[in-house]
Amino acid sequence: MIEDQENELGAMWRASTPVDVTLIADRVRGLNRLHRRINQTSFVVSVVIALLIGLAELLGELPTGGVLFAAFTALIIAPLLHHRWAKKRLTAQWSSEPRAMLVFAADRARAGLRLARGLYAGVPIGIIVGYSGGAALGRLNGVTADQLPLWALLATALLVAITSVAGVRMARRRSEDIKHFEARIRSMDYAV
Amino acid sequence: MARDDDTFKVWVADHGGLIARIASTYERRPALVEELVQDVLVAIWRAQPSFRGQSSVRTFVARIAHNVCVSHVRRADTVSLGPLDETIPDHGTGPELDVDARLKRDKLLAAIHALPVALRQTMSLHLEGFSGAEIGEALSVTENNVGVRLARARATLQQSFGGSRS
């Protein structure tokens, strides 16, 4: 009897399609293509800029002796490698065990929370410590720093305000994520 | 296996309904279900090269769908268990699904929403017609564990349906 009812429910369940997946798949394919083109264009633009910097250094137009070229190249390659590594890791997690996926997601949220704390607390503290340290070091060497111009003060205040607001918002979201993932892990553990 | 647009199309055609139904057990609002389906499709597209044919495509797709859903669902929609949004559209059935059947399905969906995640995953795959072994493979649990989860899910569903499942 129960089996009959379950078969009936199963048939009813399988007969429904809550959203039109084919349309969404077309959109996903379009977005993938667009994403790939944007990535390729950004990469080409970055390579051209790196080559121009290298050429300028080679011709002596830039007196940086190859340092700028090396720094710029590293700034392109390092995030690219990190992005590829992170994407590969995430992809591997998607096809792994659901609980491990949640633990992985919670760890990522914790890393995000640390970054957010760095933004709203680390940046202002870093600026204050850096400025005070520099001034103290100058006084020790008998150099008196000039009064900072108003525009520099305003720019610093704006930077601190932006990073603090972004950091606080990000921290709130990541904290919610951590709670959410932990609740889901508990829910899975409870049912096992 | 390399990333291949044609294979992806076939997978979507064959298992699109499964993906949509899994997403609908995690999200209530149609717009969020669509968003979640999109996330699942992106994940499947990216995970395509990791498919080695060790399991069926259906199990592979179900596993990714559950993993993405379980980590992406919005908090507000999963914590509260209020009445089901009656405006959920149904693109697969149309007018042939009568009001009574629609109400039954909505009631079933609401009851599934009320289950803990692990039971919800197991019951939705069971209703999809997955065997115990396939559910175990998709969720990385033993077949015995699937049996335990199904028994608990049935008991909870029976309570939700007021002792009768019809």
Short mmCIF file of C-alpha atoms in Angstrom, two decimals:
data_model
loop_
_atom_site.label_atom_id
_atom_site.label_comp_id
_atom_site.label_asym_id
_atom_site.label_seq_id
_atom_site.Cartn_x
_atom_site.Cartn_y
_atom_site.Cartn_z
CA MET A 1 0.00 0.00 0.00
CA ILE A 2 2.73 2.41 1.07
CA GLU A 3 4.72 1.39 -1.99
CA ASP A 4 1.75 2.20 -4.26
CA GLN A 5 1.36 5.61 -2.64
CA GLU A 6 5.08 6.25 -3.01
CA ASN A 7 4.99 5.23 -6.65
CA GLU A 8 2.10 7.60 -7.19
CA LEU A 9 3.92 10.44 -5.41
CA GLY A 10 7.14 9.62 -7.31
CA ALA A 11 5.34 9.74 -10.66
CA MET A 12 3.72 13.04 -9.73
CA TRP A 13 7.06 14.35 -8.53
CA ARG A 14 8.92 13.39 -11.70
CA ALA A 15 6.17 14.84 -13.92
CA SER A 16 6.79 18.35 -12.62
CA THR A 17 9.43 20.75 -13.89
CA PRO A 18 9.52 23.88 -11.72
CA VAL A 19 11.64 25.94 -14.16
CA ASP A 20 12.56 25.81 -17.83
CA VAL A 21 16.08 24.42 -17.58
CA THR A 22 16.81 24.51 -21.33
CA LEU A 23 16.39 28.29 -21.40
CA ILE A 24 18.65 28.67 -18.36
CA ALA A 25 21.24 26.36 -19.96
CA ASP A 26 21.29 28.56 -23.07
CA ARG A 27 21.86 31.57 -20.84
CA VAL A 28 24.68 29.74 -19.01
CA ARG A 29 26.37 28.82 -22.30
CA GLY A 30 26.11 32.45 -23.45
CA LEU A 31 27.55 33.68 -20.14
CA ASN A 32 30.38 31.14 -20.37
CA ARG A 33 31.30 32.38 -23.85
CA LEU A 34 31.16 36.02 -22.70
CA HIS A 35 33.24 35.20 -19.63
CA ARG A 36 35.85 33.43 -21.77
CA ARG A 37 36.06 36.39 -24.19
CA ILE A 38 36.42 38.92 -21.35
CA ASN A 39 39.18 36.79 -19.80
CA GLN A 40 41.03 36.47 -23.10
CA THR A 41 40.74 40.22 -23.82
CA SER A 42 41.94 41.15 -20.31
CA PHE A 43 44.86 38.77 -20.68
CA VAL A 44 45.88 40.17 -24.08
CA VAL A 45 45.63 43.78 -22.78
CA SER A 46 47.75 42.88 -19.73
CA VAL A 47 50.39 41.16 -21.88
CA VAL A 48 50.58 44.17 -24.24
CA ILE A 49 51.02 46.53 -21.25
CA ALA A 50 53.74 44.24 -19.82
CA LEU A 51 55.54 44.20 -23.19
CA LEU A 52 55.34 48.00 -23.48
CA ILE A 53 56.78 48.38 -19.98
CA GLY A 54 59.55 45.91 -20.85
CA LEU A 55 60.31 47.74 -24.09
CA ALA A 56 60.37 51.11 -22.33
CA GLU A 57 62.80 49.73 -19.75
CA LEU A 58 64.94 48.18 -22.50
CA LEU A 59 65.14 51.50 -24.36
CA GLY A 60 65.94 53.36 -21.15
CA GLU A 61 62.69 55.36 -21.16
CA LEU A 62 61.91 53.97 -17.71
CA PRO A 63 64.81 54.02 -15.24
CA THR A 64 63.54 50.98 -13.29
CA GLY A 65 65.98 48.39 -14.63
CA GLY A 66 63.41 45.64 -15.31
CA VAL A 67 61.91 45.78 -11.81
CA LEU A 68 58.62 47.28 -12.99
CA PHE A 69 58.32 44.70 -15.78
CA ALA A 70 58.96 41.85 -13.33
CA ALA A 71 56.51 43.26 -10.77
CA PHE A 72 53.79 43.81 -13.37
CA THR A 73 54.25 40.31 -14.83
CA ALA A 74 54.11 38.79 -11.34
CA LEU A 75 50.94 40.78 -10.63
CA ILE A 76 49.31 39.24 -13.70
CA ILE A 77 50.56 35.68 -13.25
CA ALA A 78 50.10 35.25 -9.49
CA PRO A 79 46.33 36.01 -9.37
CA LEU A 80 45.82 34.02 -12.57
CA LEU A 81 47.50 30.94 -11.08
CA HIS A 82 45.64 31.40 -7.79
CA HIS A 83 42.31 31.75 -9.61
CA ARG A 84 42.93 28.58 -11.65
CA TRP A 85 43.99 26.67 -8.52
CA ALA A 86 40.94 27.84 -6.54
CA LYS A 87 38.58 27.02 -9.42
CA LYS A 88 40.06 23.55 -9.78
CA ARG A 89 39.74 22.94 -6.05
CA LEU A 90 36.13 24.13 -6.01
CA THR A 91 35.28 21.99 -9.04
CA ALA A 92 36.77 18.94 -7.30
CA GLN A 93 34.64 19.69 -4.24
CA TRP A 94 31.42 19.92 -6.25
CA SER A 95 31.63 16.29 -7.22
CA SER A 96 32.78 15.14 -3.78
CA GLU A 97 30.82 14.07 -0.71
CA PRO A 98 28.17 16.68 0.34
CA ARG A 99 29.35 16.99 3.95
CA ALA A 100 32.96 17.54 2.82
CA MET A 101 31.63 20.17 0.41
CA LEU A 102 29.95 21.98 3.32
CA VAL A 103 33.09 21.82 5.46
CA PHE A 104 35.04 23.22 2.49
CA ALA A 105 32.45 26.01 2.02
CA ALA A 106 32.60 26.86 5.74
CA ASP A 107 36.41 27.04 5.55
CA ARG A 108 36.17 29.38 2.57
CA ALA A 109 33.71 31.57 4.49
CA ARG A 110 36.14 31.65 7.46
CA ALA A 111 38.95 32.75 5.13
CA GLY A 112 36.60 35.45 3.80
CA LEU A 113 35.85 36.57 7.36
CA ARG A 114 39.58 36.92 8.08
CA LEU A 115 39.98 39.01 4.92
CA ALA A 116 37.01 41.18 5.92
CA ARG A 117 38.52 41.76 9.36
CA GLY A 118 41.74 42.76 7.63
CA LEU A 119 39.77 45.31 5.61
CA TYR A 120 37.88 47.01 8.42
CA ALA A 121 40.51 46.71 11.13
CA GLY A 122 43.81 45.96 9.38
CA VAL A 123 43.76 48.86 6.91
CA PRO A 124 43.13 51.71 9.44
CA ILE A 125 45.53 50.16 11.97
CA GLY A 126 48.13 49.65 9.22
CA ILE A 127 47.83 53.29 8.11
CA ILE A 128 48.10 54.62 11.67
CA VAL A 129 51.01 52.31 12.56
CA GLY A 130 52.78 53.04 9.26
CA TYR A 131 52.38 56.81 9.60
CA SER A 132 53.32 56.89 13.29
CA GLY A 133 56.25 54.53 12.71
CA GLY A 134 57.53 56.61 9.80
CA ALA A 135 57.22 59.84 11.78
CA ALA A 136 58.98 58.30 14.80
CA LEU A 137 61.78 56.98 12.60
CA GLY A 138 62.14 60.42 11.00
CA ARG A 139 62.36 62.14 14.40
CA LEU A 140 65.06 59.65 15.47
CA ASN A 141 67.08 60.63 12.40
CA GLY A 142 66.43 64.32 13.03
CA VAL A 143 64.03 64.72 10.10
CA THR A 144 60.77 66.54 10.75
CA ALA A 145 57.97 65.46 8.49
CA ASP A 146 55.99 68.18 6.73
CA GLN A 147 52.34 68.58 7.61
CA LEU A 148 50.29 66.28 5.39
CA PRO A 149 48.36 68.21 2.74
CA LEU A 150 44.57 68.29 3.08
CA TRP A 151 43.97 66.25 -0.07
CA ALA A 152 46.16 63.43 1.27
CA LEU A 153 44.26 63.41 4.58
CA LEU A 154 40.92 63.39 2.79
CA ALA A 155 42.04 60.63 0.41
CA THR A 156 43.24 58.51 3.34
CA ALA A 157 39.99 59.11 5.24
CA LEU A 158 37.99 58.13 2.14
CA LEU A 159 40.08 54.98 1.68
CA VAL A 160 39.59 54.01 5.33
CA ALA A 161 35.84 54.69 5.10
CA ILE A 162 35.47 52.58 1.94
CA THR A 163 37.52 49.64 3.23
CA SER A 164 35.80 49.77 6.63
CA VAL A 165 32.28 49.77 5.19
CA ALA A 166 33.17 47.04 2.67
CA GLY A 167 34.91 45.05 5.41
CA VAL A 168 32.02 45.29 7.86
CA ARG A 169 29.48 44.28 5.18
CA MET A 170 31.66 41.41 4.02
CA ALA A 171 32.28 40.26 7.60
CA ARG A 172 28.55 40.24 8.32
CA ARG A 173 27.84 38.16 5.19
CA ARG A 174 30.68 35.72 5.90
CA SER A 175 29.58 35.31 9.54
CA GLU A 176 26.07 34.49 8.31
CA ASP A 177 27.57 32.04 5.82
CA ILE A 178 29.59 30.30 8.53
CA LYS A 179 26.50 29.96 10.76
CA HIS A 180 24.47 28.74 7.80
CA PHE A 181 27.01 26.11 6.75
CA GLU A 182 27.53 24.92 10.33
CA ALA A 183 23.77 24.59 10.78
CA ARG A 184 23.61 22.54 7.59
CA ILE A 185 26.46 20.30 8.74
CA ARG A 186 24.64 19.79 12.05
CA SER A 187 21.42 19.06 10.18
CA MET A 188 23.21 16.40 8.11
CA ASP A 189 24.88 14.91 11.19
CA TYR A 190 21.56 14.80 13.00
CA ALA A 191 19.94 12.85 10.19
CA VAL A 192 22.81 10.33 9.88
CA MET B 1 36.63 13.82 -20.48
CA ALA B 2 37.05 17.23 -22.12
CA ARG B 3 34.53 20.06 -21.77
CA ASP B 4 32.09 19.64 -24.61
CA ASP B 5 29.11 21.83 -25.50
CA ASP B 6 27.17 19.01 -27.22
CA THR B 7 27.53 16.64 -24.25
CA PHE B 8 26.43 19.44 -21.93
CA LYS B 9 23.32 19.99 -24.09
CA VAL B 10 22.49 16.27 -23.94
CA TRP B 11 22.98 16.19 -20.16
CA VAL B 12 20.68 19.19 -19.75
CA ALA B 13 18.04 17.66 -22.02
CA ASP B 14 18.17 14.34 -20.16
CA HIS B 15 18.52 15.56 -16.60
CA GLY B 16 17.21 19.16 -16.65
CA GLY B 17 14.02 18.14 -14.84
CA LEU B 18 15.99 16.34 -12.14
CA ILE B 19 18.16 19.44 -11.59
CA ALA B 20 15.12 21.73 -11.40
CA ARG B 21 13.31 19.45 -8.94
CA ILE B 22 16.38 19.13 -6.71
CA ALA B 23 16.75 22.94 -6.72
CA SER B 24 13.05 23.33 -5.89
CA THR B 25 13.52 21.30 -2.71
CA TYR B 26 16.06 23.87 -1.49
CA GLU B 27 14.47 27.14 -2.58
CA ARG B 28 10.86 28.27 -2.47
CA ARG B 29 10.71 31.33 -4.69
CA PRO B 30 10.72 30.62 -8.45
CA ALA B 31 13.29 33.36 -9.13
CA LEU B 32 15.68 31.82 -6.60
CA VAL B 33 15.06 28.33 -7.99
CA GLU B 34 16.07 29.67 -11.42
CA GLU B 35 19.17 31.25 -9.94
CA LEU B 36 20.07 28.02 -8.18
CA VAL B 37 19.54 25.97 -11.36
CA GLN B 38 21.89 28.38 -13.13
CA ASP B 39 24.53 27.85 -10.41
CA VAL B 40 24.12 24.08 -10.76
CA LEU B 41 24.50 24.24 -14.54
CA VAL B 42 27.67 26.32 -14.23
CA ALA B 43 29.03 23.76 -11.75
CA ILE B 44 28.16 20.87 -14.06
CA TRP B 45 29.78 22.66 -17.00
CA ARG B 46 32.95 23.16 -14.99
CA ALA B 47 32.92 19.68 -13.46
CA GLN B 48 32.33 17.99 -16.83
CA PRO B 49 36.04 17.14 -17.34
CA SER B 50 36.11 15.33 -13.98
CA PHE B 51 33.42 12.85 -15.10
CA ARG B 52 35.21 9.51 -15.52
CA GLY B 53 32.18 7.32 -16.16
CA GLN B 54 32.61 5.55 -12.81
CA SER B 55 29.00 6.37 -11.99
CA SER B 56 26.03 7.09 -14.22
CA VAL B 57 25.62 10.63 -15.57
CA ARG B 58 22.37 10.89 -13.59
CA THR B 59 24.16 10.15 -10.30
CA PHE B 60 27.00 12.54 -11.20
CA VAL B 61 24.54 15.34 -12.04
CA ALA B 62 22.45 14.70 -8.89
CA ARG B 63 25.53 14.79 -6.69
CA ILE B 64 26.70 18.11 -8.12
CA ALA B 65 23.18 19.54 -7.92
CA HIS B 66 22.89 18.63 -4.23
CA ASN B 67 26.35 19.93 -3.41
CA VAL B 68 25.76 23.26 -5.11
CA CYS B 69 22.27 23.62 -3.61
CA VAL B 70 23.41 22.70 -0.13
CA SER B 71 26.07 25.40 -0.15
CA HIS B 72 24.27 28.12 -2.14
CA VAL B 73 20.75 28.29 -0.76
CA ARG B 74 19.61 31.56 0.74
CA ARG B 75 19.22 31.54 4.49
CA ALA B 76 15.81 33.20 4.74
CA ASP B 77 14.12 30.66 2.51
CA THR B 78 15.40 27.60 4.23
CA VAL B 79 15.09 28.55 7.87
CA SER B 80 11.39 29.43 7.93
CA LEU B 81 8.89 26.80 7.00
CA GLY B 82 5.91 28.96 6.18
CA PRO B 83 3.28 28.11 3.60
CA LEU B 84 4.55 27.16 0.17
CA ASP B 85 4.53 29.82 -2.51
CA GLU B 86 1.51 28.85 -4.57
CA THR B 87 2.74 30.76 -7.59
CA ILE B 88 5.43 28.21 -8.45
CA PRO B 89 5.05 27.76 -12.20
CA ASP B 90 5.17 24.34 -13.76
CA HIS B 91 6.75 24.27 -17.19
CA GLY B 92 6.63 20.53 -17.56
CA THR B 93 2.99 19.59 -17.21
CA GLY B 94 0.59 22.35 -18.17
CA PRO B 95 -3.19 22.06 -17.89
CA GLU B 96 -3.22 18.26 -17.90
CA LEU B 97 -2.06 18.27 -14.30
CA ASP B 98 -5.36 18.88 -12.53
CA VAL B 99 -5.82 21.08 -9.50
CA ASP B 100 -6.03 18.15 -7.12
CA ALA B 101 -2.74 16.69 -8.35
CA ARG B 102 -1.11 20.11 -8.22
CA LEU B 103 -2.25 20.60 -4.63
CA LYS B 104 -0.95 17.16 -3.74
CA ARG B 105 2.41 17.93 -5.33
CA ASP B 106 2.63 21.30 -3.58
CA LYS B 107 1.80 19.63 -0.27
CA LEU B 108 4.47 17.03 -0.94
CA LEU B 109 7.02 19.74 -1.77
CA ALA B 110 6.13 21.65 1.40
CA ALA B 111 6.54 18.48 3.46
CA ILE B 112 9.90 17.77 1.82
CA HIS B 113 11.00 21.35 2.54
CA ALA B 114 10.33 20.71 6.22
CA LEU B 115 12.75 17.76 6.37
CA PRO B 116 16.35 18.16 7.58
CA VAL B 117 18.82 18.47 4.69
CA ALA B 118 20.05 14.88 4.71
CA LEU B 119 16.55 13.41 4.78
CA ARG B 120 15.41 15.87 2.12
CA GLN B 121 18.26 14.86 -0.19
CA THR B 122 17.53 11.18 0.29
CA MET B 123 13.77 11.48 -0.17
CA SER B 124 14.02 13.68 -3.28
CA LEU B 125 16.36 11.17 -4.95
CA HIS B 126 14.09 8.31 -3.87
CA LEU B 127 11.14 10.06 -5.50
CA GLU B 128 13.28 10.54 -8.62
CA GLY B 129 13.46 6.75 -8.83
CA PHE B 130 17.08 6.33 -7.68
CA SER B 131 17.86 2.96 -6.11
CA GLY B 132 19.32 2.76 -2.60
CA ALA B 133 22.77 2.09 -4.08
CA GLU B 134 22.49 5.08 -6.44
CA ILE B 135 21.37 7.38 -3.62
CA GLY B 136 24.29 6.13 -1.53
CA GLU B 137 26.66 6.85 -4.41
CA ALA B 138 25.24 10.33 -5.03
CA LEU B 139 25.35 11.32 -1.36
CA SER B 140 28.43 9.28 -0.37
CA VAL B 141 26.66 7.28 2.31
CA THR B 142 26.15 3.54 2.72
CA GLU B 143 23.05 1.80 1.46
CA ASN B 144 22.12 0.98 5.07
CA ASN B 145 22.33 4.63 5.92
CA VAL B 146 20.07 5.43 2.97
CA GLY B 147 17.55 2.95 4.40
CA VAL B 148 17.67 4.61 7.82
CA ARG B 149 17.27 8.07 6.31
CA LEU B 150 14.36 6.95 4.14
CA ALA B 151 12.59 5.40 7.13
CA ARG B 152 12.98 8.63 9.09
CA ALA B 153 11.90 10.74 6.14
CA ARG B 154 8.81 8.55 5.63
CA ALA B 155 7.91 8.85 9.31
CA THR B 156 8.26 12.64 9.23
CA LEU B 157 6.31 12.90 5.98
CA GLN B 158 3.55 10.76 7.41
CA GLN B 159 3.34 13.14 10.38
CA SER B 160 3.24 16.13 8.01
CA PHE B 161 0.44 14.51 6.04
CA GLY B 162 -1.51 13.94 9.25
CA GLY B 163 -1.06 10.20 9.36
CA SER B 164 -2.22 9.67 5.79
CA ARG B 165 -0.04 10.15 2.73
CA SER B 166 -2.79 10.44 0.17
#
